[in-house]
Tab-separated table of C-alpha atoms in Angstrom:
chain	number	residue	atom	x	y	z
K	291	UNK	CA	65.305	89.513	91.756
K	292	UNK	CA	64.910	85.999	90.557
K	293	UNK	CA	65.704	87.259	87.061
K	294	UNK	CA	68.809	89.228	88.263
K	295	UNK	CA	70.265	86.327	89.890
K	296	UNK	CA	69.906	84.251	87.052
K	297	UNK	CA	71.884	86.441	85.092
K	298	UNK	CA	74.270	87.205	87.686
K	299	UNK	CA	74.751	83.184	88.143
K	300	UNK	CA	74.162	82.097	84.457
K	301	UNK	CA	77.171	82.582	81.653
K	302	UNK	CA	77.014	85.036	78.955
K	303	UNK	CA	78.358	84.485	75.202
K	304	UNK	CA	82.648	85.043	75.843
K	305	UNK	CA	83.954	88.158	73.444
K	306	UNK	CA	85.782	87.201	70.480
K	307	UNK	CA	89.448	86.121	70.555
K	308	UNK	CA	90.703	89.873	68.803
K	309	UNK	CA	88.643	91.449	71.606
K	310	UNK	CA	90.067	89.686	74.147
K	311	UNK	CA	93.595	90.338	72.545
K	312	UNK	CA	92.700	93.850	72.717
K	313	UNK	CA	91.471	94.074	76.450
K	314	UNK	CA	95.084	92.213	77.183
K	315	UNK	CA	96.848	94.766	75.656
K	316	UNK	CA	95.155	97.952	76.420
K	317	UNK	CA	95.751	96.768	80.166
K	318	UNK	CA	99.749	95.864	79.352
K	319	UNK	CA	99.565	99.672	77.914
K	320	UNK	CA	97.712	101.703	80.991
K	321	UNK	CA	99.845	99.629	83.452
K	322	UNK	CA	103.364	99.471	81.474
K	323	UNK	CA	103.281	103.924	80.679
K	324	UNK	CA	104.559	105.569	83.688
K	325	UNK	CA	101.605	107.983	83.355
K	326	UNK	CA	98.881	105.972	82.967
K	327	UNK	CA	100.118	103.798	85.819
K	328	UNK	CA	101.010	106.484	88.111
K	329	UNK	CA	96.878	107.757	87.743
K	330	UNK	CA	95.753	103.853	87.545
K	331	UNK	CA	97.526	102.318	90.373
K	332	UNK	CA	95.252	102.818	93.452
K	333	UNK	CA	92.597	100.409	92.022
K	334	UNK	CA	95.774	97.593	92.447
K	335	UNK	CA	96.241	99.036	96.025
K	336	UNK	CA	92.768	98.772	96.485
K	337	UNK	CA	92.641	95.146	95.784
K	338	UNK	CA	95.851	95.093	98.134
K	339	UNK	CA	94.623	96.717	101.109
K	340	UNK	CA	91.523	94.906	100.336
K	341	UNK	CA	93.611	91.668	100.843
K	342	UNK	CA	95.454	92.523	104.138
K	343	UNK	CA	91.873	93.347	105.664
K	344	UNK	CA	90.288	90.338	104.362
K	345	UNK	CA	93.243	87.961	105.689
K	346	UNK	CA	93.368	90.093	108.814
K	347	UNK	CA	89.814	89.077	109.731
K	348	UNK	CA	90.470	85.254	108.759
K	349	UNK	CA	93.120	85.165	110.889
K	350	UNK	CA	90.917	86.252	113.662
K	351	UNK	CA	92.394	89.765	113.726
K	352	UNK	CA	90.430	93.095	114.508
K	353	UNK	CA	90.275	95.103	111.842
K	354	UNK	CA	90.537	98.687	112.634
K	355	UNK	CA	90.039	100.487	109.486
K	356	UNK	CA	92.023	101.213	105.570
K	357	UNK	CA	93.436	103.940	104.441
K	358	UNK	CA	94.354	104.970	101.070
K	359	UNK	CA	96.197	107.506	99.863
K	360	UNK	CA	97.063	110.298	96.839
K	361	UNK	CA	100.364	108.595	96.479
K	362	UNK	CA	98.841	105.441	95.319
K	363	UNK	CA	99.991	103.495	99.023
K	364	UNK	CA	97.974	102.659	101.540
K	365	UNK	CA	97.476	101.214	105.020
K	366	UNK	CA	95.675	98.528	106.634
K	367	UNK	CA	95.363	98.996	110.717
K	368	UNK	CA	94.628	96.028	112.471
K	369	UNK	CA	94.932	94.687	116.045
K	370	UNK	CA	96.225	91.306	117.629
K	371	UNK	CA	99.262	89.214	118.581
K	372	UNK	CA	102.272	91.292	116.695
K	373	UNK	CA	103.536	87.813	115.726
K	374	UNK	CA	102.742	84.551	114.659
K	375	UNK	CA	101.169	82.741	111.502
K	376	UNK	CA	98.912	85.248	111.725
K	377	UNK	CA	100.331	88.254	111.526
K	378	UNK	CA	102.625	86.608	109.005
K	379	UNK	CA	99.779	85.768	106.842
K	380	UNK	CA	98.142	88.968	106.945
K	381	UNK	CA	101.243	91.113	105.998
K	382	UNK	CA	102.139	88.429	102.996
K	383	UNK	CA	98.697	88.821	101.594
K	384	UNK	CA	99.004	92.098	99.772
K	385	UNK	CA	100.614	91.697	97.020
K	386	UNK	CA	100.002	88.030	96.173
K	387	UNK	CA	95.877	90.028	95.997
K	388	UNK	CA	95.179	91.398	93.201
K	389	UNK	CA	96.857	88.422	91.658
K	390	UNK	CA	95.072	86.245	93.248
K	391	UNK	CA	91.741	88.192	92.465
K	392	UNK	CA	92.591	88.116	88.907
K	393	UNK	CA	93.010	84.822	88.919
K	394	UNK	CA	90.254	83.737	90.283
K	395	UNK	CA	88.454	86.582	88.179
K	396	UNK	CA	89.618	84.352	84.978
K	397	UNK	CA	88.688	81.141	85.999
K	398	UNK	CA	85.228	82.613	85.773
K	399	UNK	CA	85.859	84.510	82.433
K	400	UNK	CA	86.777	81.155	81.147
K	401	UNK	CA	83.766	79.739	82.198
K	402	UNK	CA	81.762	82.410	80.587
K	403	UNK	CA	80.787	84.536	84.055
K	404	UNK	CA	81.625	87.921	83.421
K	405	UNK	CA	78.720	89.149	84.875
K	406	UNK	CA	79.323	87.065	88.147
K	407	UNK	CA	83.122	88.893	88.028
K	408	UNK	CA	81.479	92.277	88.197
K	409	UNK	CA	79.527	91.585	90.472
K	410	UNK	CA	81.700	89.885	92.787
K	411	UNK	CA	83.389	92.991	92.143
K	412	UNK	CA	80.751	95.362	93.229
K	413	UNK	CA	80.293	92.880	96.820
K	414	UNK	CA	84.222	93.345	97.536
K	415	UNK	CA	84.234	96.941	96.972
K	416	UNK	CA	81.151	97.951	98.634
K	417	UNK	CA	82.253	95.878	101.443
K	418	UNK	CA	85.653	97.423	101.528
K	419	UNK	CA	84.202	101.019	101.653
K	420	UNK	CA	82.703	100.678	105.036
K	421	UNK	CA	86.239	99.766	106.551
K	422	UNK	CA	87.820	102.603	104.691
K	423	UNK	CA	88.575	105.532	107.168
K	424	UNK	CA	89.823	108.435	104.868
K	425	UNK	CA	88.027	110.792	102.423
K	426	UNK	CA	90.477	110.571	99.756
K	427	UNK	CA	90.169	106.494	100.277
K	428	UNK	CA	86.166	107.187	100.377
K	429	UNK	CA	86.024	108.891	97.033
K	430	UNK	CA	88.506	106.090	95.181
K	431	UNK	CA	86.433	102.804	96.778
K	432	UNK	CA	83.459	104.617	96.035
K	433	UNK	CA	84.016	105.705	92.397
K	434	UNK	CA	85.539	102.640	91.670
K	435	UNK	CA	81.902	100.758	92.775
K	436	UNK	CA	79.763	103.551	91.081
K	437	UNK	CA	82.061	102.894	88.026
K	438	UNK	CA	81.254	98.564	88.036
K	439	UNK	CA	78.236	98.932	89.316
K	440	UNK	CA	77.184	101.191	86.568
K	441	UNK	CA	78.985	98.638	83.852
K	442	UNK	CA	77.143	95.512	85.714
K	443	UNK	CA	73.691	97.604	85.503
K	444	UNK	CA	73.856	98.972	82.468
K	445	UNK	CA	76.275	98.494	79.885
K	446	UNK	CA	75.204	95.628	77.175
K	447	UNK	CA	76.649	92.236	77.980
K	448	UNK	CA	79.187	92.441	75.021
K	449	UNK	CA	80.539	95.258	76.937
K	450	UNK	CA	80.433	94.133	80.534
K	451	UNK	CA	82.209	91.134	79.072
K	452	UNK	CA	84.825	93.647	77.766
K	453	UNK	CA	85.217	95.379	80.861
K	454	UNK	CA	85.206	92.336	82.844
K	455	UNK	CA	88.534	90.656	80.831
K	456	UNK	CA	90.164	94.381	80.716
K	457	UNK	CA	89.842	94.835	84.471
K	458	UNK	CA	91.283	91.405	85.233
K	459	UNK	CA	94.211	91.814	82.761
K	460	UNK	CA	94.841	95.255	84.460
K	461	UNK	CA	94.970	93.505	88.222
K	462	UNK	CA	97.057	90.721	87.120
K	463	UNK	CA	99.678	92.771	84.931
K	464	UNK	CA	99.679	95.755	87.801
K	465	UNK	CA	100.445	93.239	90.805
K	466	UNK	CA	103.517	92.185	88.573
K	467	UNK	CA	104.255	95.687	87.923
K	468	UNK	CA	104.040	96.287	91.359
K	469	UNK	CA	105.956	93.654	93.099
K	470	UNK	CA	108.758	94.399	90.514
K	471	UNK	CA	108.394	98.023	92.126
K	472	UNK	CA	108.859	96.707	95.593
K	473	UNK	CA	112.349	95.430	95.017
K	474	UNK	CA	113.108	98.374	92.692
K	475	UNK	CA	112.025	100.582	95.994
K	476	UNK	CA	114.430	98.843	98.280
K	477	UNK	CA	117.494	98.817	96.118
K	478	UNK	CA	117.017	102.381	96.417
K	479	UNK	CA	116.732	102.316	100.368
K	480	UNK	CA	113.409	103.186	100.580
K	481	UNK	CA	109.954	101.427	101.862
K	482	UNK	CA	112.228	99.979	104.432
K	483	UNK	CA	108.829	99.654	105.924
K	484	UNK	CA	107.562	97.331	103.087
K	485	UNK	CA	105.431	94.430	103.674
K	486	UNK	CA	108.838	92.553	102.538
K	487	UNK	CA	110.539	93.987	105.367
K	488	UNK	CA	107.761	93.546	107.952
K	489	UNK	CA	107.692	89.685	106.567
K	490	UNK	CA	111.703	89.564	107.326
K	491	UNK	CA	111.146	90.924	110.314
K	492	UNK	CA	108.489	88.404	111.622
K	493	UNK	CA	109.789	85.194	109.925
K	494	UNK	CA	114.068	86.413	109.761
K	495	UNK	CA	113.873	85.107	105.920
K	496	UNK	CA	115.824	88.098	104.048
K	497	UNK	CA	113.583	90.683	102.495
K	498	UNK	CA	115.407	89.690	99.226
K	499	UNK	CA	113.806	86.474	99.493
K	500	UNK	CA	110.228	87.696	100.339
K	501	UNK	CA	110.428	89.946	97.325
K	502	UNK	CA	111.248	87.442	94.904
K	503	UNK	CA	108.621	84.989	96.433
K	504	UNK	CA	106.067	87.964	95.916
K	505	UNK	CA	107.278	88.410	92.259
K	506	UNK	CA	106.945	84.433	91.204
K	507	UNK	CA	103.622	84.494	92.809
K	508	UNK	CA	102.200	87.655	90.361
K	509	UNK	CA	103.981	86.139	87.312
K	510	UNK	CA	102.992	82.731	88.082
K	511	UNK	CA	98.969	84.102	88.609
K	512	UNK	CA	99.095	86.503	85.841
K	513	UNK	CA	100.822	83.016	83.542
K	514	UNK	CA	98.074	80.387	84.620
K	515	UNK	CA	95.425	83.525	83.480
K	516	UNK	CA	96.742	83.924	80.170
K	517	UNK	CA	95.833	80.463	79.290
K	518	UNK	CA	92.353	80.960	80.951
K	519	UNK	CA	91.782	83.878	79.110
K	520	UNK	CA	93.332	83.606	76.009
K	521	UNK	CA	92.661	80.060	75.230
């Protein structure tokens, strides 16, 4: 275990700078293909839901369970005052996630840690799954922690460094990708049940206004990462 740790907490040689050119843009191509994206996109709600919970719980919230579903949304139940700063903080928290997450994921990319950033993944996720209260949302947490687990355990360190800048690319490009989607959705009246609209809602800013906040927040994350990780 001693040896494990040290690994887990030590830094490993960073990939090359064409690798990590690469990793950039095979994420920019999985999340910017409406294919690709449509398959893809549950590991960003994922991180999203993730988010809510994790806020929720802060916030001193009970959290009654996540849900994901086939359709790439998902739910987050929890229970406590219906308004406030904290139920204003946990329904901001979504989006703002996985950018956040892949942020802080390349601040330790930078620093040489991808082994620390899959594993950090592997905590989050395995936590996660034992608030998640649907089999479809069962089977994606728990692939998706078989999958890093496996890469973490096994996979040389040139390619868990790989995976590691790919995966973070792929969170901080799809939280754009979906915050751009949000305001798309509502110009098209739907998701008038959005975490936009519950924000307008609880604070009586315009959803307008929340969505654009939400959008400067991904680009801004997924900006200060590029010169983390392609520096």
């Amino acid at each position: 275990m001693g040896e494990i740790w040290g690994e887990v907490l030590g830094t490993q040689a960073p990939p090359t700078q064409a690798v990590r050119w690469v990793c950039a843009l095979v994420a920019l191509v999985v999340v910017a293909l409406p294919g690709s994206w449509r398959r893809s996109r549950v590991v960003v709600t994922v991180a999203h839901e993730g988010a809510h919970a994790v806020v929720a719980v802060l916030c001193g919230r009970r959290l009654d369970g996540v849900r994901l579903h086939r359709d790439s949304s998902g739910l987050t139940l929890s229970r406590g005052r219906p308004r406030g700063p904290g139920m204003v903080a946990t329904a901001f928290a979504g989006y703002p996630g996985p950018a956040l997450l892949g942020l802080g994921a390349a601040a330790l990319l930078a620093d040489g840690r991808a082994l620390a950033v899959l594993w950090l993944a592997v905590l989050l996720l395995a936590g996660l799954l034992l608030w998640v209260r649907n089999a479809y949302g069962l089977l994606a947490v728990g692939l998706s922690l078989a999958l890093v687990a496996a890469v973490s355990w096994w996979a040389e360190p040139r390619w868990q460094s790989a995976a590691a800048h790919a995966g973070t690319w792929f969170l901080l490009l799809g939280a754009v990708r979906a915050a751009v989607e949000l305001g798309r959705d509502r110009r098209r009246e739907r998701g008038r049940t959005s975490d936009a609209d519950v924000l307008a809602r609880l604070t009586h800013v315009p959803a307008p206004v929340w969505v654009a906040v939400l959008v400067l927040l991904t680009l801004g994350a997924a900006a200060l990462s590029a010169r983390l990780l392609l520096a």
